[in-house]
mmCIF file of C-alpha atoms in Angstrom:
data_model
loop_
_atom_site.group_PDB
_atom_site.id
_atom_site.type_symbol
_atom_site.label_atom_id
_atom_site.label_comp_id
_atom_site.label_asym_id
_atom_site.label_seq_id
_atom_site.Cartn_x
_atom_site.Cartn_y
_atom_site.Cartn_z
ATOM 1 C CA UNK C 1 12.523 -13.556 68.693
ATOM 2 C CA UNK C 2 13.307 -11.747 65.615
ATOM 3 C CA UNK C 3 13.123 -13.979 62.401
ATOM 4 C CA UNK C 4 16.013 -13.260 59.456
ATOM 5 C CA UNK C 5 14.680 -12.206 56.218
ATOM 6 C CA UNK C 6 15.069 -15.373 54.646
ATOM 7 C CA UNK C 7 12.647 -17.307 57.140
ATOM 8 C CA UNK C 8 10.139 -14.862 56.816
ATOM 9 C CA UNK C 9 10.232 -14.739 52.731
ATOM 10 C CA UNK C 10 9.944 -18.509 53.243
ATOM 11 C CA UNK C 11 6.560 -17.655 55.081
ATOM 12 C CA UNK C 12 5.625 -15.309 52.532
ATOM 13 C CA UNK C 13 5.818 -12.734 55.029
ATOM 14 C CA UNK C 14 8.562 -10.262 53.819
ATOM 15 C CA UNK C 15 8.287 -7.538 51.987
ATOM 16 C CA UNK C 16 9.827 -6.268 49.001
ATOM 17 C CA UNK C 17 10.800 -2.833 47.419
ATOM 18 C CA UNK C 18 8.346 -1.784 44.473
ATOM 19 C CA UNK C 19 9.250 -3.170 41.424
ATOM 20 C CA UNK C 20 10.569 -0.422 38.808
ATOM 21 C CA UNK C 21 9.418 -0.760 35.155
ATOM 22 C CA UNK C 22 11.068 0.672 32.040
ATOM 23 C CA UNK C 23 9.518 0.592 28.468
ATOM 24 C CA UNK C 24 12.363 0.521 25.799
ATOM 25 C CA UNK C 25 12.015 0.457 22.162
ATOM 26 C CA UNK C 26 14.593 -1.082 19.937
ATOM 27 C CA UNK C 27 15.779 0.351 16.444
ATOM 28 C CA UNK C 28 16.594 -3.427 15.636
ATOM 29 C CA UNK C 29 14.394 -6.321 15.900
ATOM 30 C CA UNK C 30 14.763 -8.555 18.749
ATOM 31 C CA UNK C 31 14.807 -11.551 15.910
ATOM 32 C CA UNK C 32 18.462 -10.150 15.052
ATOM 33 C CA UNK C 33 20.979 -11.997 15.772
ATOM 34 C CA UNK C 34 23.524 -9.747 18.168
ATOM 35 C CA UNK C 35 21.784 -6.521 16.712
ATOM 36 C CA UNK C 36 18.549 -6.849 18.582
ATOM 37 C CA UNK C 37 18.452 -10.059 20.703
ATOM 38 C CA UNK C 38 21.413 -8.737 23.326
ATOM 39 C CA UNK C 39 18.838 -5.699 23.667
ATOM 40 C CA UNK C 40 16.241 -8.251 24.470
ATOM 41 C CA UNK C 41 18.493 -9.887 26.755
ATOM 42 C CA UNK C 42 19.454 -6.956 28.932
ATOM 43 C CA UNK C 43 16.413 -6.622 30.484
ATOM 44 C CA UNK C 44 16.082 -10.136 31.311
ATOM 45 C CA UNK C 45 19.528 -10.069 32.869
ATOM 46 C CA UNK C 46 19.070 -7.010 34.547
ATOM 47 C CA UNK C 47 15.977 -8.577 36.353
ATOM 48 C CA UNK C 48 17.902 -11.598 37.238
ATOM 49 C CA UNK C 49 20.426 -9.272 39.013
ATOM 50 C CA UNK C 50 17.895 -6.744 40.850
ATOM 51 C CA UNK C 51 15.662 -9.952 42.013
ATOM 52 C CA UNK C 52 13.052 -8.436 39.489
ATOM 53 C CA UNK C 53 13.152 -5.048 41.196
ATOM 54 C CA UNK C 54 13.775 -3.498 37.858
ATOM 55 C CA UNK C 55 12.142 -4.586 34.740
ATOM 56 C CA UNK C 56 13.252 -3.798 30.971
ATOM 57 C CA UNK C 57 10.531 -4.088 28.564
ATOM 58 C CA UNK C 58 11.601 -4.484 25.384
ATOM 59 C CA UNK C 59 9.390 -3.530 22.215
ATOM 60 C CA UNK C 60 10.583 -3.668 18.577
ATOM 61 C CA UNK C 61 11.212 -1.248 16.051
ATOM 62 C CA UNK C 62 7.727 0.316 15.383
ATOM 63 C CA UNK C 63 6.065 -0.750 18.417
ATOM 64 C CA UNK C 64 5.270 2.488 20.423
ATOM 65 C CA UNK C 65 7.157 5.144 17.922
ATOM 66 C CA UNK C 66 8.416 4.861 14.551
ATOM 67 C CA UNK C 67 12.066 4.093 14.166
ATOM 68 C CA UNK C 68 13.268 7.744 13.268
ATOM 69 C CA UNK C 69 11.519 9.155 16.570
ATOM 70 C CA UNK C 70 13.121 6.967 19.245
ATOM 71 C CA UNK C 71 15.560 9.638 20.245
ATOM 72 C CA UNK C 72 13.108 12.297 20.330
ATOM 73 C CA UNK C 73 10.672 10.322 22.232
ATOM 74 C CA UNK C 74 13.704 9.194 24.997
ATOM 75 C CA UNK C 75 14.392 12.784 25.165
ATOM 76 C CA UNK C 76 11.108 13.830 26.306
ATOM 77 C CA UNK C 77 9.913 11.192 28.556
ATOM 78 C CA UNK C 78 7.594 9.736 26.215
ATOM 79 C CA UNK C 79 9.351 6.640 26.085
ATOM 80 C CA UNK C 80 11.794 5.895 29.178
ATOM 81 C CA UNK C 81 14.489 4.082 27.066
ATOM 82 C CA UNK C 82 15.867 3.112 23.710
ATOM 83 C CA UNK C 83 18.051 0.448 21.925
ATOM 84 C CA UNK C 84 19.714 2.463 19.670
ATOM 85 C CA UNK C 85 23.244 3.274 17.542
ATOM 86 C CA UNK C 86 23.912 6.995 18.206
ATOM 87 C CA UNK C 87 24.687 7.808 14.484
ATOM 88 C CA UNK C 88 20.692 7.417 13.932
ATOM 89 C CA UNK C 89 20.905 10.880 15.517
ATOM 90 C CA UNK C 90 22.949 12.499 12.804
ATOM 91 C CA UNK C 91 20.286 14.253 11.715
ATOM 92 C CA UNK C 92 19.771 16.036 15.253
ATOM 93 C CA UNK C 93 23.360 15.928 16.106
ATOM 94 C CA UNK C 94 26.161 15.871 13.055
ATOM 95 C CA UNK C 95 28.505 14.506 15.651
ATOM 96 C CA UNK C 96 26.330 11.309 16.081
ATOM 97 C CA UNK C 97 28.056 9.297 13.929
ATOM 98 C CA UNK C 98 31.262 9.408 15.302
ATOM 99 C CA UNK C 99 29.823 7.544 18.606
ATOM 100 C CA UNK C 100 28.708 4.697 16.030
ATOM 101 C CA UNK C 101 31.245 4.045 13.075
ATOM 102 C CA UNK C 102 33.936 6.493 12.086
ATOM 103 C CA UNK C 103 34.559 5.717 8.891
ATOM 104 C CA UNK C 104 38.067 3.995 8.468
ATOM 105 C CA UNK C 105 37.814 4.405 12.180
ATOM 106 C CA UNK C 106 39.386 2.575 15.080
ATOM 107 C CA UNK C 107 39.072 -1.404 15.403
ATOM 108 C CA UNK C 108 37.251 -3.121 18.505
ATOM 109 C CA UNK C 109 40.202 -2.704 21.331
ATOM 110 C CA UNK C 110 40.966 1.205 20.235
ATOM 111 C CA UNK C 111 37.483 1.932 20.120
ATOM 112 C CA UNK C 112 36.745 0.728 23.191
ATOM 113 C CA UNK C 113 39.744 1.780 24.718
ATOM 114 C CA UNK C 114 38.742 5.423 23.514
ATOM 115 C CA UNK C 115 34.894 5.020 25.004
ATOM 116 C CA UNK C 116 36.182 3.935 28.552
ATOM 117 C CA UNK C 117 39.356 5.368 29.253
ATOM 118 C CA UNK C 118 40.142 8.179 26.282
ATOM 119 C CA UNK C 119 36.755 10.591 27.004
ATOM 120 C CA UNK C 120 34.814 9.181 24.264
ATOM 121 C CA UNK C 121 32.003 8.323 26.798
ATOM 122 C CA UNK C 122 32.186 11.472 28.633
ATOM 123 C CA UNK C 123 31.780 13.779 25.449
ATOM 124 C CA UNK C 124 28.857 11.699 23.877
ATOM 125 C CA UNK C 125 26.943 12.089 27.487
ATOM 126 C CA UNK C 126 27.703 15.802 27.682
ATOM 127 C CA UNK C 127 26.528 16.130 23.827
ATOM 128 C CA UNK C 128 23.369 13.530 24.715
ATOM 129 C CA UNK C 129 22.551 15.621 28.100
ATOM 130 C CA UNK C 130 21.560 18.380 26.253
ATOM 131 C CA UNK C 131 18.615 16.334 25.000
ATOM 132 C CA UNK C 132 18.125 14.787 28.447
ATOM 133 C CA UNK C 133 19.490 11.651 27.504
ATOM 134 C CA UNK C 134 21.935 9.379 29.018
ATOM 135 C CA UNK C 135 24.319 6.519 27.191
ATOM 136 C CA UNK C 136 25.417 3.274 28.296
ATOM 137 C CA UNK C 137 27.362 1.298 25.801
ATOM 138 C CA UNK C 138 26.072 -1.978 25.325
ATOM 139 C CA UNK C 139 26.954 -3.863 22.466
ATOM 140 C CA UNK C 140 30.061 -3.806 20.096
ATOM 141 C CA UNK C 141 30.107 -5.030 16.688
ATOM 142 C CA UNK C 142 32.529 -6.613 14.592
ATOM 143 C CA UNK C 143 33.278 -5.129 10.868
ATOM 144 C CA UNK C 144 30.431 -4.930 8.179
ATOM 145 C CA UNK C 145 30.255 -5.507 4.910
ATOM 146 C CA UNK C 146 30.766 -3.003 2.648
ATOM 147 C CA UNK C 147 27.382 -3.730 0.924
ATOM 148 C CA UNK C 148 25.181 -5.840 -2.347
ATOM 149 C CA UNK C 149 25.528 -4.146 -5.140
ATOM 150 C CA UNK C 150 23.425 -5.690 -8.616
ATOM 151 C CA UNK C 151 26.917 -5.425 -10.857
ATOM 152 C CA UNK C 152 30.166 -5.397 -10.226
ATOM 153 C CA UNK C 153 31.953 -1.827 -8.954
ATOM 154 C CA UNK C 154 35.537 -1.747 -10.400
ATOM 155 C CA UNK C 155 35.783 1.926 -10.471
ATOM 156 C CA UNK C 156 34.397 4.948 -9.011
ATOM 157 C CA UNK C 157 32.615 5.950 -11.761
ATOM 158 C CA UNK C 158 30.295 2.627 -11.578
ATOM 159 C CA UNK C 159 28.569 4.540 -8.306
ATOM 160 C CA UNK C 160 27.121 7.242 -10.196
ATOM 161 C CA UNK C 161 23.523 7.891 -10.132
ATOM 162 C CA UNK C 162 23.348 4.788 -7.511
ATOM 163 C CA UNK C 163 20.207 4.689 -4.921
ATOM 164 C CA UNK C 164 21.961 3.153 -2.029
ATOM 165 C CA UNK C 165 20.997 2.488 1.845
ATOM 166 C CA UNK C 166 24.416 3.234 3.820
ATOM 167 C CA UNK C 167 24.352 3.976 7.486
ATOM 168 C CA UNK C 168 25.850 7.456 9.188
ATOM 169 C CA UNK C 169 28.990 9.254 8.171
ATOM 170 C CA UNK C 170 29.596 6.818 5.363
ATOM 171 C CA UNK C 171 26.252 7.989 3.716
ATOM 172 C CA UNK C 172 27.963 11.730 3.399
ATOM 173 C CA UNK C 173 31.191 9.544 2.010
ATOM 174 C CA UNK C 174 28.930 8.181 -0.800
ATOM 175 C CA UNK C 175 26.865 10.921 -1.722
ATOM 176 C CA UNK C 176 30.537 12.666 -2.495
ATOM 177 C CA UNK C 177 31.199 10.207 -4.894
ATOM 178 C CA UNK C 178 27.814 10.257 -6.610
ATOM 179 C CA UNK C 179 25.802 8.117 -4.899
ATOM 180 C CA UNK C 180 22.410 8.688 -4.046
ATOM 181 C CA UNK C 181 22.761 7.786 -0.304
ATOM 182 C CA UNK C 182 20.782 7.588 2.459
ATOM 183 C CA UNK C 183 20.860 6.279 6.117
ATOM 184 C CA UNK C 184 17.587 4.426 7.042
ATOM 185 C CA UNK C 185 16.473 1.977 10.071
ATOM 186 C CA UNK C 186 16.712 -1.654 9.233
ATOM 187 C CA UNK C 187 13.058 -2.118 8.803
ATOM 188 C CA UNK C 188 12.491 0.902 6.454
ATOM 189 C CA UNK C 189 15.732 -0.430 4.452
ATOM 190 C CA UNK C 190 13.916 -3.889 3.688
ATOM 191 C CA UNK C 191 10.698 -2.226 2.861
ATOM 192 C CA UNK C 192 12.757 0.231 0.278
ATOM 193 C CA UNK C 193 14.430 -2.610 -1.424
ATOM 194 C CA UNK C 194 11.006 -4.407 -1.926
ATOM 195 C CA UNK C 195 9.387 -1.431 -3.558
ATOM 196 C CA UNK C 196 12.533 -0.866 -5.245
ATOM 197 C CA UNK C 197 13.206 2.873 -4.386
ATOM 198 C CA UNK C 198 16.616 1.816 -3.418
ATOM 199 C CA UNK C 199 18.711 -0.552 -5.545
ATOM 200 C CA UNK C 200 21.706 -1.422 -3.302
ATOM 201 C CA UNK C 201 22.429 -1.457 0.281
ATOM 202 C CA UNK C 202 24.580 -2.665 2.822
ATOM 203 C CA UNK C 203 23.112 -3.623 6.303
ATOM 204 C CA UNK C 204 25.518 -5.547 8.885
ATOM 205 C CA UNK C 205 27.895 -8.404 8.845
ATOM 206 C CA UNK C 206 27.397 -11.829 7.174
ATOM 207 C CA UNK C 207 25.081 -13.322 9.611
ATOM 208 C CA UNK C 208 22.995 -10.759 10.023
ATOM 209 C CA UNK C 209 22.729 -10.015 5.841
ATOM 210 C CA UNK C 210 21.852 -13.837 5.674
ATOM 211 C CA UNK C 211 19.413 -13.802 7.973
ATOM 212 C CA UNK C 212 18.014 -10.797 6.351
ATOM 213 C CA UNK C 213 18.186 -12.564 2.806
ATOM 214 C CA UNK C 214 19.899 -9.421 1.383
ATOM 215 C CA UNK C 215 21.294 -11.611 -1.398
ATOM 216 C CA UNK C 216 18.074 -12.347 -2.691
ATOM 217 C CA UNK C 217 18.330 -8.356 -4.020
ATOM 218 C CA UNK C 218 21.780 -8.264 -5.234
ATOM 219 C CA UNK C 219 24.640 -11.124 -5.450
ATOM 220 C CA UNK C 220 27.903 -8.971 -5.372
ATOM 221 C CA UNK C 221 29.126 -8.648 -1.977
ATOM 222 C CA UNK C 222 31.633 -6.041 -1.065
ATOM 223 C CA UNK C 223 34.443 -5.920 1.690
ATOM 224 C CA UNK C 224 35.850 -4.487 3.773
ATOM 225 C CA UNK C 225 33.378 -2.237 5.513
ATOM 226 C CA UNK C 226 35.416 0.953 5.622
ATOM 227 C CA UNK C 227 32.616 3.055 7.086
ATOM 228 C CA UNK C 228 31.885 0.904 9.926
ATOM 229 C CA UNK C 229 34.697 -0.992 10.993
ATOM 230 C CA UNK C 230 33.555 -1.310 14.555
ATOM 231 C CA UNK C 231 30.063 -0.157 15.506
ATOM 232 C CA UNK C 232 28.869 0.349 18.821
ATOM 233 C CA UNK C 233 25.203 0.108 20.568
ATOM 234 C CA UNK C 234 23.731 1.856 23.374
ATOM 235 C CA UNK C 235 21.190 1.483 25.890
ATOM 236 C CA UNK C 236 19.692 5.249 26.076
ATOM 237 C CA UNK C 237 17.664 6.286 28.728
ATOM 238 C CA UNK C 238 15.960 9.956 29.854
ATOM 239 C CA UNK C 239 18.220 11.777 32.128
ATOM 240 C CA UNK C 240 15.401 11.949 34.615
ATOM 241 C CA UNK C 241 14.362 8.144 34.552
ATOM 242 C CA UNK C 242 17.904 7.258 35.474
ATOM 243 C CA UNK C 243 18.448 9.696 38.087
ATOM 244 C CA UNK C 244 15.284 8.198 39.652
ATOM 245 C CA UNK C 245 16.859 4.865 39.904
ATOM 246 C CA UNK C 246 18.802 3.530 42.663
ATOM 247 C CA UNK C 247 23.031 2.929 42.778
ATOM 248 C CA UNK C 248 22.139 -0.424 42.622
ATOM 249 C CA UNK C 249 19.613 -0.383 39.526
ATOM 250 C CA UNK C 250 22.147 2.018 37.420
ATOM 251 C CA UNK C 251 25.005 -0.217 38.155
ATOM 252 C CA UNK C 252 23.427 -3.631 37.233
ATOM 253 C CA UNK C 253 22.539 -1.828 34.131
ATOM 254 C CA UNK C 254 26.172 -0.803 33.669
ATOM 255 C CA UNK C 255 27.617 -4.116 34.464
ATOM 256 C CA UNK C 256 25.005 -6.236 32.284
ATOM 257 C CA UNK C 257 26.278 -3.744 29.387
ATOM 258 C CA UNK C 258 30.020 -4.110 30.569
ATOM 259 C CA UNK C 259 30.203 -7.687 30.069
ATOM 260 C CA UNK C 260 27.486 -7.720 26.755
ATOM 261 C CA UNK C 261 30.993 -5.342 25.152
ATOM 262 C CA UNK C 262 33.256 -8.353 26.031
ATOM 263 C CA UNK C 263 30.692 -11.018 24.931
ATOM 264 C CA UNK C 264 29.787 -9.517 21.923
ATOM 265 C CA UNK C 265 32.711 -8.772 20.258
ATOM 266 C CA UNK C 266 33.686 -12.435 20.998
ATOM 267 C CA UNK C 267 30.244 -13.563 19.503
ATOM 268 C CA UNK C 268 30.856 -11.159 16.319
ATOM 269 C CA UNK C 269 33.865 -12.953 15.504
ATOM 270 C CA UNK C 270 32.565 -16.290 16.037
ATOM 271 C CA UNK C 271 29.131 -16.175 14.191
ATOM 272 C CA UNK C 272 30.188 -15.278 10.660
ATOM 273 C CA UNK C 273 32.084 -18.357 9.584
ATOM 274 C CA UNK C 274 29.042 -20.729 8.459
ATOM 275 C CA UNK C 275 26.794 -17.759 7.101
ATOM 276 C CA UNK C 276 30.154 -16.881 4.584
ATOM 277 C CA UNK C 277 29.938 -20.394 3.726
ATOM 278 C CA UNK C 278 26.259 -20.695 2.835
ATOM 279 C CA UNK C 279 26.174 -17.178 1.116
ATOM 280 C CA UNK C 280 28.676 -18.752 -1.093
ATOM 281 C CA UNK C 281 26.458 -21.867 -1.336
ATOM 282 C CA UNK C 282 23.674 -19.177 -2.735
ATOM 283 C CA UNK C 283 25.581 -17.983 -5.450
ATOM 284 C CA UNK C 284 27.008 -14.771 -3.747
ATOM 285 C CA UNK C 285 29.965 -13.181 -4.996
ATOM 286 C CA UNK C 286 32.924 -11.992 -2.434
ATOM 287 C CA UNK C 287 34.807 -8.956 -3.767
ATOM 288 C CA UNK C 288 37.302 -7.078 -1.735
ATOM 289 C CA UNK C 289 37.559 -3.410 -2.784
ATOM 290 C CA UNK C 290 40.673 -2.563 -4.801
ATOM 291 C CA UNK C 291 42.934 0.000 -3.398
ATOM 292 C CA UNK C 292 41.399 2.338 -5.852
ATOM 293 C CA UNK C 293 38.283 2.366 -4.839
ATOM 294 C CA UNK C 294 39.644 2.420 -0.993
ATOM 295 C CA UNK C 295 42.003 5.454 -1.792
ATOM 296 C CA UNK C 296 38.825 7.145 -3.260
ATOM 297 C CA UNK C 297 36.629 6.683 0.134
ATOM 298 C CA UNK C 298 39.358 7.786 2.253
ATOM 299 C CA UNK C 299 39.814 10.793 0.261
ATOM 300 C CA UNK C 300 36.225 11.645 0.262
ATOM 301 C CA UNK C 301 35.841 10.827 4.239
ATOM 302 C CA UNK C 302 38.273 13.049 4.828
ATOM 303 C CA UNK C 303 37.001 16.039 3.304
ATOM 304 C CA UNK C 304 33.482 15.016 4.911
ATOM 305 C CA UNK C 305 35.666 14.894 8.121
ATOM 306 C CA UNK C 306 36.691 18.283 7.568
ATOM 307 C CA UNK C 307 33.661 20.095 6.405
ATOM 308 C CA UNK C 308 31.656 18.703 9.433
ATOM 309 C CA UNK C 309 34.340 20.191 11.455
ATOM 310 C CA UNK C 310 34.002 23.371 10.383
ATOM 311 C CA UNK C 311 30.652 23.448 10.208
ATOM 312 C CA UNK C 312 29.742 21.995 13.697
ATOM 313 C CA UNK C 313 31.983 22.252 17.273
ATOM 314 C CA UNK C 314 30.990 19.142 18.978
ATOM 315 C CA UNK C 315 31.849 17.310 15.761
ATOM 316 C CA UNK C 316 35.545 19.016 15.602
ATOM 317 C CA UNK C 317 35.607 18.396 19.196
ATOM 318 C CA UNK C 318 35.023 14.550 19.089
ATOM 319 C CA UNK C 319 36.847 13.995 15.857
ATOM 320 C CA UNK C 320 39.585 15.535 17.435
ATOM 321 C CA UNK C 321 39.517 13.733 20.267
ATOM 322 C CA UNK C 322 39.638 10.194 18.178
ATOM 323 C CA UNK C 323 42.589 11.404 16.400
ATOM 324 C CA UNK C 324 44.508 12.458 19.361
ATOM 325 C CA UNK C 325 43.681 9.243 20.717
ATOM 326 C CA UNK C 326 44.814 7.384 17.664
ATOM 327 C CA UNK C 327 48.183 8.903 17.648
ATOM 328 C CA UNK C 328 48.954 7.910 21.338
ATOM 329 C CA UNK C 329 47.655 4.548 20.617
ATOM 330 C CA UNK C 330 49.475 3.916 17.393
ATOM 331 C CA UNK C 331 52.544 3.930 19.019
ATOM 332 C CA UNK C 332 51.252 1.439 21.240
ATOM 333 C CA UNK C 333 50.048 -0.707 18.656
ATOM 334 C CA UNK C 334 52.737 -0.423 16.447
ATOM 335 C CA UNK C 335 55.064 -2.168 19.650
ATOM 336 C CA UNK C 336 52.917 -4.196 20.906
ATOM 337 C CA UNK C 337 50.916 -6.326 18.133
ATOM 338 C CA UNK C 338 52.290 -8.583 15.691
ATOM 339 C CA UNK C 339 51.685 -7.017 12.236
#
C-alpha cells in the first residue's frame, strides 16, 4: 500500500530536493533599520516559503568584497547576489541614479507605479542585463533628509567649498553649486566623517541618521530631501544564477520583495516620529530650505539632467520615460487627491 509523502516524512523516509544556497553581500549593514534589516530578513522569509530549499546568506558590507565592488562581483558571478541601490552603480551606468532616486522625483505612489507598470522595471533590467545582473525591487524608502551641516546654510554662496557626502545624482547637482561632493557607501561615509575628510553629509531619514549618530558631527539638519524624495533598494542577482533557479524559487523572491515594498513604505513613515523628537532633545535644529535654495537646487538638477541626457543614451531614455509617465500621472493626481 502506498504511503503518503506526509507519512513518509513522519517516518524520516521522505526525500527532499537539494537545497540551494545563495551568497549575498549587502551595501547596507544588517543592523540598519529598513535599509539593512529588510535585506537580512529576505533570506529568512524566502527560506520559509521554500521549506528551506532556497537560502540566501546575508553578508554585511565588506565581508566578501568592498562595497564599491558589489556590482562587479555580482556581474562576474564572484558573488551570487547583492542587496543594493542601483544608484551606487552610477560610476558604471550613468542612468543608474534614475532607478534609485531622481532629484525632485516622484513620491512612493508614482515611483512604484512607474517601476511596476510604467516600464521602469523592464528598462532597468534591460540595462542591467548587459552586465549579467537581474534586479527585483525589494524595498522602498520614504523621503530622506537633505543633510547635516555644521553651520546654517541660508544662500547658495554658503555652499562654496563644502566637502560633502551626498548620494547619487544629488552629488552632481551639488557640484554645480560649488560643493566638493562625493557619493560614498554608508560605511565609508562614517569613516570620512570621523577622519574629517568630509565636513558635511546626507545619509538617510531621521531614524537612520539617529542610529548612526550623525548629530555628533553637526547640529543643523535640513529638509526636505529634494535629492531623494523616494529611494529604491533592489535584490540583484547574477543572471545565470537567476536562470538556474526554479520558477518556484524565483516566485518566492519576487513575492517576498513585493510584500517588502508595501511593508517598508508603511514602516518608513511610522518609524520617523520618535527619532525626530529625540534629535530635537539632543539639541539638533531642524531647518526647511527656503524657496531661493530650492529653486537653485531645482535649476541645477535640470541642467544636470539635460547634460547627462546628451552624454548617455540610456540616461536620456530613462529620463524621458520618467517624464512621460509623470505627465500622464499628474492628470490623475490632480483630480484624484486632495491638495
